[in-house]
Short mmCIF file of C-alpha atoms and ligand atoms in Angstrom, two decimals:
data_model
loop_
_atom_site.label_atom_id
_atom_site.label_comp_id
_atom_site.label_asym_id
_atom_site.label_seq_id
_atom_site.Cartn_x
_atom_site.Cartn_y
_atom_site.Cartn_z
CA MET M 1 50.03 207.41 280.27
CA LYS M 2 53.54 206.88 281.91
CA PHE M 3 53.98 206.49 285.67
CA PHE M 4 56.94 208.24 287.26
CA VAL M 5 57.43 207.88 290.90
CA ASP M 6 58.05 211.20 292.70
CA THR M 7 60.78 210.55 295.38
CA ALA M 8 64.52 210.45 295.95
CA ASN M 9 64.23 207.37 298.23
CA LEU M 10 66.08 204.60 296.74
CA ALA M 11 63.95 201.77 298.61
CA GLN M 12 60.60 203.24 297.16
CA ILE M 13 62.25 203.64 293.86
CA LYS M 14 63.17 199.95 294.09
CA ASP M 15 59.71 198.94 295.11
CA ALA M 16 58.16 200.74 292.25
CA GLN M 17 60.66 199.35 289.86
CA ALA M 18 59.86 196.01 291.22
CA LEU M 19 56.07 196.33 290.51
CA GLY M 20 56.74 196.42 286.89
CA VAL M 21 55.07 199.44 285.93
CA LEU M 22 57.43 202.36 286.46
CA ASP M 23 58.52 204.42 283.44
CA GLY M 24 60.90 207.04 285.46
CA VAL M 25 61.64 209.00 288.41
CA THR M 26 61.33 212.60 289.46
CA THR M 27 63.23 214.40 292.10
CA ASN M 28 63.25 217.94 293.50
CA PRO M 29 65.57 219.48 296.11
CA SER M 30 62.98 218.88 298.91
CA LEU M 31 62.95 215.39 298.01
CA MET M 32 66.56 214.90 297.88
CA ALA M 33 67.12 216.87 301.37
CA LYS M 34 64.49 214.71 302.86
CA GLU M 35 66.94 211.73 302.16
CA GLY M 36 69.79 213.46 303.62
CA ILE M 37 71.60 213.83 300.45
CA LYS M 38 74.17 216.75 301.07
CA GLY M 39 77.11 218.04 299.00
CA HIS M 40 78.06 217.96 295.35
CA ASP M 41 79.32 214.24 295.32
CA ALA M 42 76.67 212.80 297.36
CA ILE M 43 74.02 214.55 294.93
CA ILE M 44 75.98 213.23 292.03
CA LYS M 45 76.23 209.70 293.46
CA HIS M 46 72.57 209.54 294.31
CA TYR M 47 71.34 210.57 290.89
CA MET M 48 73.66 207.71 289.45
CA ASP M 49 72.19 205.20 292.20
CA ILE M 50 68.66 206.15 290.87
CA CYS M 51 69.61 205.60 287.12
CA ASP M 52 71.06 202.11 288.01
CA ILE M 53 67.76 200.97 289.51
CA VAL M 54 65.26 202.36 286.62
CA ASP M 55 65.27 202.27 282.99
CA GLY M 56 63.36 205.36 282.30
CA ASP M 57 63.88 209.08 282.53
CA VAL M 58 65.03 210.47 285.85
CA SER M 59 64.58 214.30 286.56
CA ALA M 60 67.55 215.81 288.37
CA GLU M 61 66.89 219.61 289.28
CA VAL M 62 69.20 222.38 289.21
CA LEU M 63 70.09 224.21 292.36
CA SER M 64 70.99 227.61 290.81
CA THR M 65 68.23 230.25 289.99
CA GLU M 66 70.57 232.24 287.54
CA TYR M 67 70.86 231.29 283.73
CA GLU M 68 74.55 230.67 283.76
CA GLY M 69 74.46 228.62 286.77
CA MET M 70 71.48 226.55 285.33
CA ILE M 71 72.99 225.72 282.04
CA LYS M 72 76.44 224.81 283.79
CA GLU M 73 74.61 222.49 286.36
CA GLY M 74 72.46 221.02 283.33
CA GLU M 75 75.21 220.12 281.37
CA GLU M 76 76.88 218.48 284.19
CA LEU M 77 73.96 216.39 285.36
CA ALA M 78 73.09 215.46 281.47
CA ALA M 79 76.57 214.28 281.20
CA LEU M 80 76.12 211.81 284.16
CA HIS M 81 73.90 209.40 282.42
CA LYS M 82 71.58 209.25 279.15
CA GLN M 83 68.48 208.82 281.47
CA ILE M 84 68.90 212.25 283.21
CA VAL M 85 66.48 214.89 282.40
CA VAL M 86 67.45 218.30 283.67
CA LYS M 87 64.75 220.15 285.67
CA VAL M 88 64.57 223.92 285.74
CA PRO M 89 61.94 226.15 287.03
CA ALA M 90 59.38 227.99 285.01
CA THR M 91 61.21 231.35 285.44
CA LYS M 92 62.75 233.62 282.80
CA ALA M 93 66.22 232.21 283.46
CA GLY M 94 64.62 228.56 283.37
CA ILE M 95 63.03 229.24 279.98
CA LYS M 96 66.46 230.48 278.53
CA ALA M 97 68.17 227.55 279.86
CA VAL M 98 65.51 225.12 278.39
CA LYS M 99 66.07 226.71 275.11
CA TYR M 100 69.87 226.44 275.57
CA LEU M 101 69.69 222.88 276.60
CA THR M 102 67.22 221.65 274.20
CA ALA M 103 69.65 223.16 271.35
CA LYS M 104 72.35 220.85 273.00
CA LYS M 105 69.99 217.86 272.72
CA ILE M 106 69.58 217.66 276.49
CA LYS M 107 66.17 216.58 277.89
CA THR M 108 64.53 219.08 280.05
CA ASN M 109 61.57 219.12 282.39
CA CYS M 110 60.25 222.61 283.22
CA THR M 111 58.76 222.60 286.87
CA LEU M 112 56.81 224.65 289.25
CA VAL M 113 54.32 225.27 286.44
CA PHE M 114 51.03 226.94 287.80
CA SER M 115 49.67 228.41 284.47
CA ALA M 116 49.13 227.57 280.98
CA GLY M 117 51.12 230.69 279.99
CA GLN M 118 54.29 229.08 281.69
CA ALA M 119 53.58 225.90 279.96
CA LEU M 120 53.28 227.80 276.64
CA LEU M 121 56.62 229.34 276.94
CA ALA M 122 58.26 225.93 278.20
CA ALA M 123 57.07 224.34 275.13
CA LYS M 124 58.15 227.01 272.70
CA ALA M 125 61.54 226.69 274.14
CA GLY M 126 61.54 222.98 273.53
CA ALA M 127 61.00 221.44 276.92
CA THR M 128 60.87 217.55 276.80
CA TYR M 129 58.36 217.95 279.80
CA VAL M 130 56.37 220.40 281.50
CA SER M 131 55.38 219.82 285.20
CA PRO M 132 52.15 221.45 286.48
CA PHE M 133 51.72 221.03 290.10
CA ILE M 134 48.05 219.62 290.70
CA GLY M 135 48.09 219.24 294.53
CA ARG M 136 49.50 222.73 295.44
CA LEU M 137 46.87 224.48 292.98
CA ASP M 138 44.09 222.42 294.64
CA ASP M 139 45.60 223.38 298.21
CA ASN M 140 44.99 226.91 297.04
CA SER M 141 41.22 226.53 295.68
CA VAL M 142 42.35 226.40 292.06
CA ASP M 143 41.50 223.46 290.14
CA GLY M 144 44.69 221.45 289.31
CA ILE M 145 43.14 219.00 287.01
CA ALA M 146 41.62 221.88 284.79
CA LEU M 147 45.06 223.19 284.30
CA ILE M 148 46.25 219.91 282.88
CA GLU M 149 43.37 219.69 280.68
CA GLN M 150 44.00 222.92 279.27
CA ILE M 151 47.63 222.43 278.82
CA VAL M 152 46.98 218.98 277.25
CA ASP M 153 44.31 220.89 274.67
CA MET M 154 46.83 223.52 273.80
CA PHE M 155 49.80 221.19 273.17
CA ASN M 156 47.56 218.96 270.98
CA TYR M 157 45.89 222.13 269.32
CA TYR M 158 49.27 223.33 268.35
CA ASP M 159 51.05 219.87 268.00
CA PHE M 160 53.82 220.64 270.56
CA GLU M 161 55.94 217.57 271.14
CA THR M 162 56.43 218.72 275.04
CA GLN M 163 54.82 216.04 277.37
CA VAL M 164 52.53 217.15 280.25
CA LEU M 165 53.95 215.57 283.21
CA ALA M 166 51.16 216.05 286.11
CA ALA M 167 53.04 216.61 289.14
CA SER M 168 52.07 217.34 292.93
CA ILE M 169 49.92 214.17 292.76
CA ARG M 170 48.41 213.61 296.26
CA HIS M 171 46.18 210.55 296.01
CA THR M 172 44.64 207.98 293.46
CA MET M 173 41.86 210.13 292.23
CA HIS M 174 44.26 212.53 290.82
CA ILE M 175 45.79 209.75 288.85
CA ILE M 176 42.39 208.77 287.43
CA GLN M 177 41.47 212.30 286.55
CA CYS M 178 44.85 212.78 284.78
CA VAL M 179 44.15 209.81 282.62
CA GLU M 180 40.64 211.24 281.91
CA VAL M 181 42.24 214.50 280.54
CA GLY M 182 45.10 212.96 278.68
CA ALA M 183 48.23 213.69 280.75
CA ASP M 184 51.32 211.99 279.17
CA VAL M 185 52.90 211.23 282.54
CA ALA M 186 51.68 211.14 286.25
CA THR M 187 54.53 211.52 288.74
CA CYS M 188 53.08 210.01 291.97
CA PRO M 189 54.15 209.24 295.56
CA LEU M 190 54.58 205.17 295.65
CA SER M 191 51.38 205.25 298.00
CA ALA M 192 49.13 206.85 295.27
CA ILE M 193 50.34 204.24 292.69
CA GLU M 194 49.55 201.45 295.14
CA GLY M 195 46.43 202.98 296.10
CA LEU M 196 45.05 202.19 292.60
CA LEU M 197 45.01 198.44 293.71
CA LYS M 198 42.99 199.11 296.83
CA HIS M 199 39.36 197.87 296.56
CA PRO M 200 37.47 196.07 299.47
CA LEU M 201 35.77 193.68 297.02
CA THR M 202 39.03 192.55 296.03
CA ASP M 203 40.09 191.81 299.53
CA ILE M 204 36.82 190.06 300.38
CA GLY M 205 36.60 188.22 297.22
CA LEU M 206 40.39 186.96 297.66
CA ALA M 207 39.64 185.96 301.32
CA GLN M 208 36.58 183.71 300.02
CA PHE M 209 39.04 182.02 297.31
CA VAL M 210 41.58 181.25 299.78
CA LYS M 211 38.90 179.84 302.26
CA ASP M 212 37.42 177.91 299.54
CA SER M 213 40.72 176.64 298.00
CA GLN M 214 41.01 174.83 301.25
CA ARG M 215 38.28 172.55 300.36
CA MET M 216 39.98 171.72 297.23
CA ALA M 217 43.21 170.41 298.85
O1 LIG J 1 58.32 217.01 292.14
C1 LIG J 1 57.52 218.03 291.87
C2 LIG J 1 55.93 217.84 292.70
O2 LIG J 1 55.62 216.56 292.36
C3 LIG J 1 56.01 218.14 294.23
O3 LIG J 1 54.84 217.68 294.80
O4 LIG J 1 53.57 217.13 296.91
O5 LIG J 1 55.56 218.72 297.18
O6 LIG J 1 53.48 219.61 295.99
P1 LIG J 1 54.26 218.17 296.26
#
């Protein structure tokens, strides 16, 4: 399973890259705004900065909600760097944009996916990734992991090449559950990736080894 970090924070992206297990980055307008990125030139520069840090795919979301605007923005974003994946919402205009951009050999990530039907249409339009939002479903008493499993099964059954990118991950257990149901990618906050390392027995064991190593000096 590939690991993407779900942030527009350059320090966190550098930190995740330095860990050596990072396969890409996802951003969205909320994450970009949180970093104070404002205006066309600043947005473009920020995506270029992210591409300079990581080796893998970098999802950059269109701001337009209309088809014409989406494809115009999508083509501009894709031309920035070969790592850019154009992120579009799972709407009627978004599906049409995925179809258009795919025909132009531009990678896409269909986002705000909350149902198997949305994932199906995105895959049929040729999306490189679909992003079902686990945490936001869980927040609404709907099993997010069950949706990931349903989409993975559907794509396997019909041999769709679209990758299932589990998004809106809140904690380490979500990551482990994504592994169990065969998600292709998990995009996570850095804290959730680092959380995988946490175990009290590791801390206790290491403290003992450090103590005993002093007897060897
Ligand atoms: O990037 C999309 C998604 O991962 C957002 O997550 O935590 O805002 O639901 P969240």
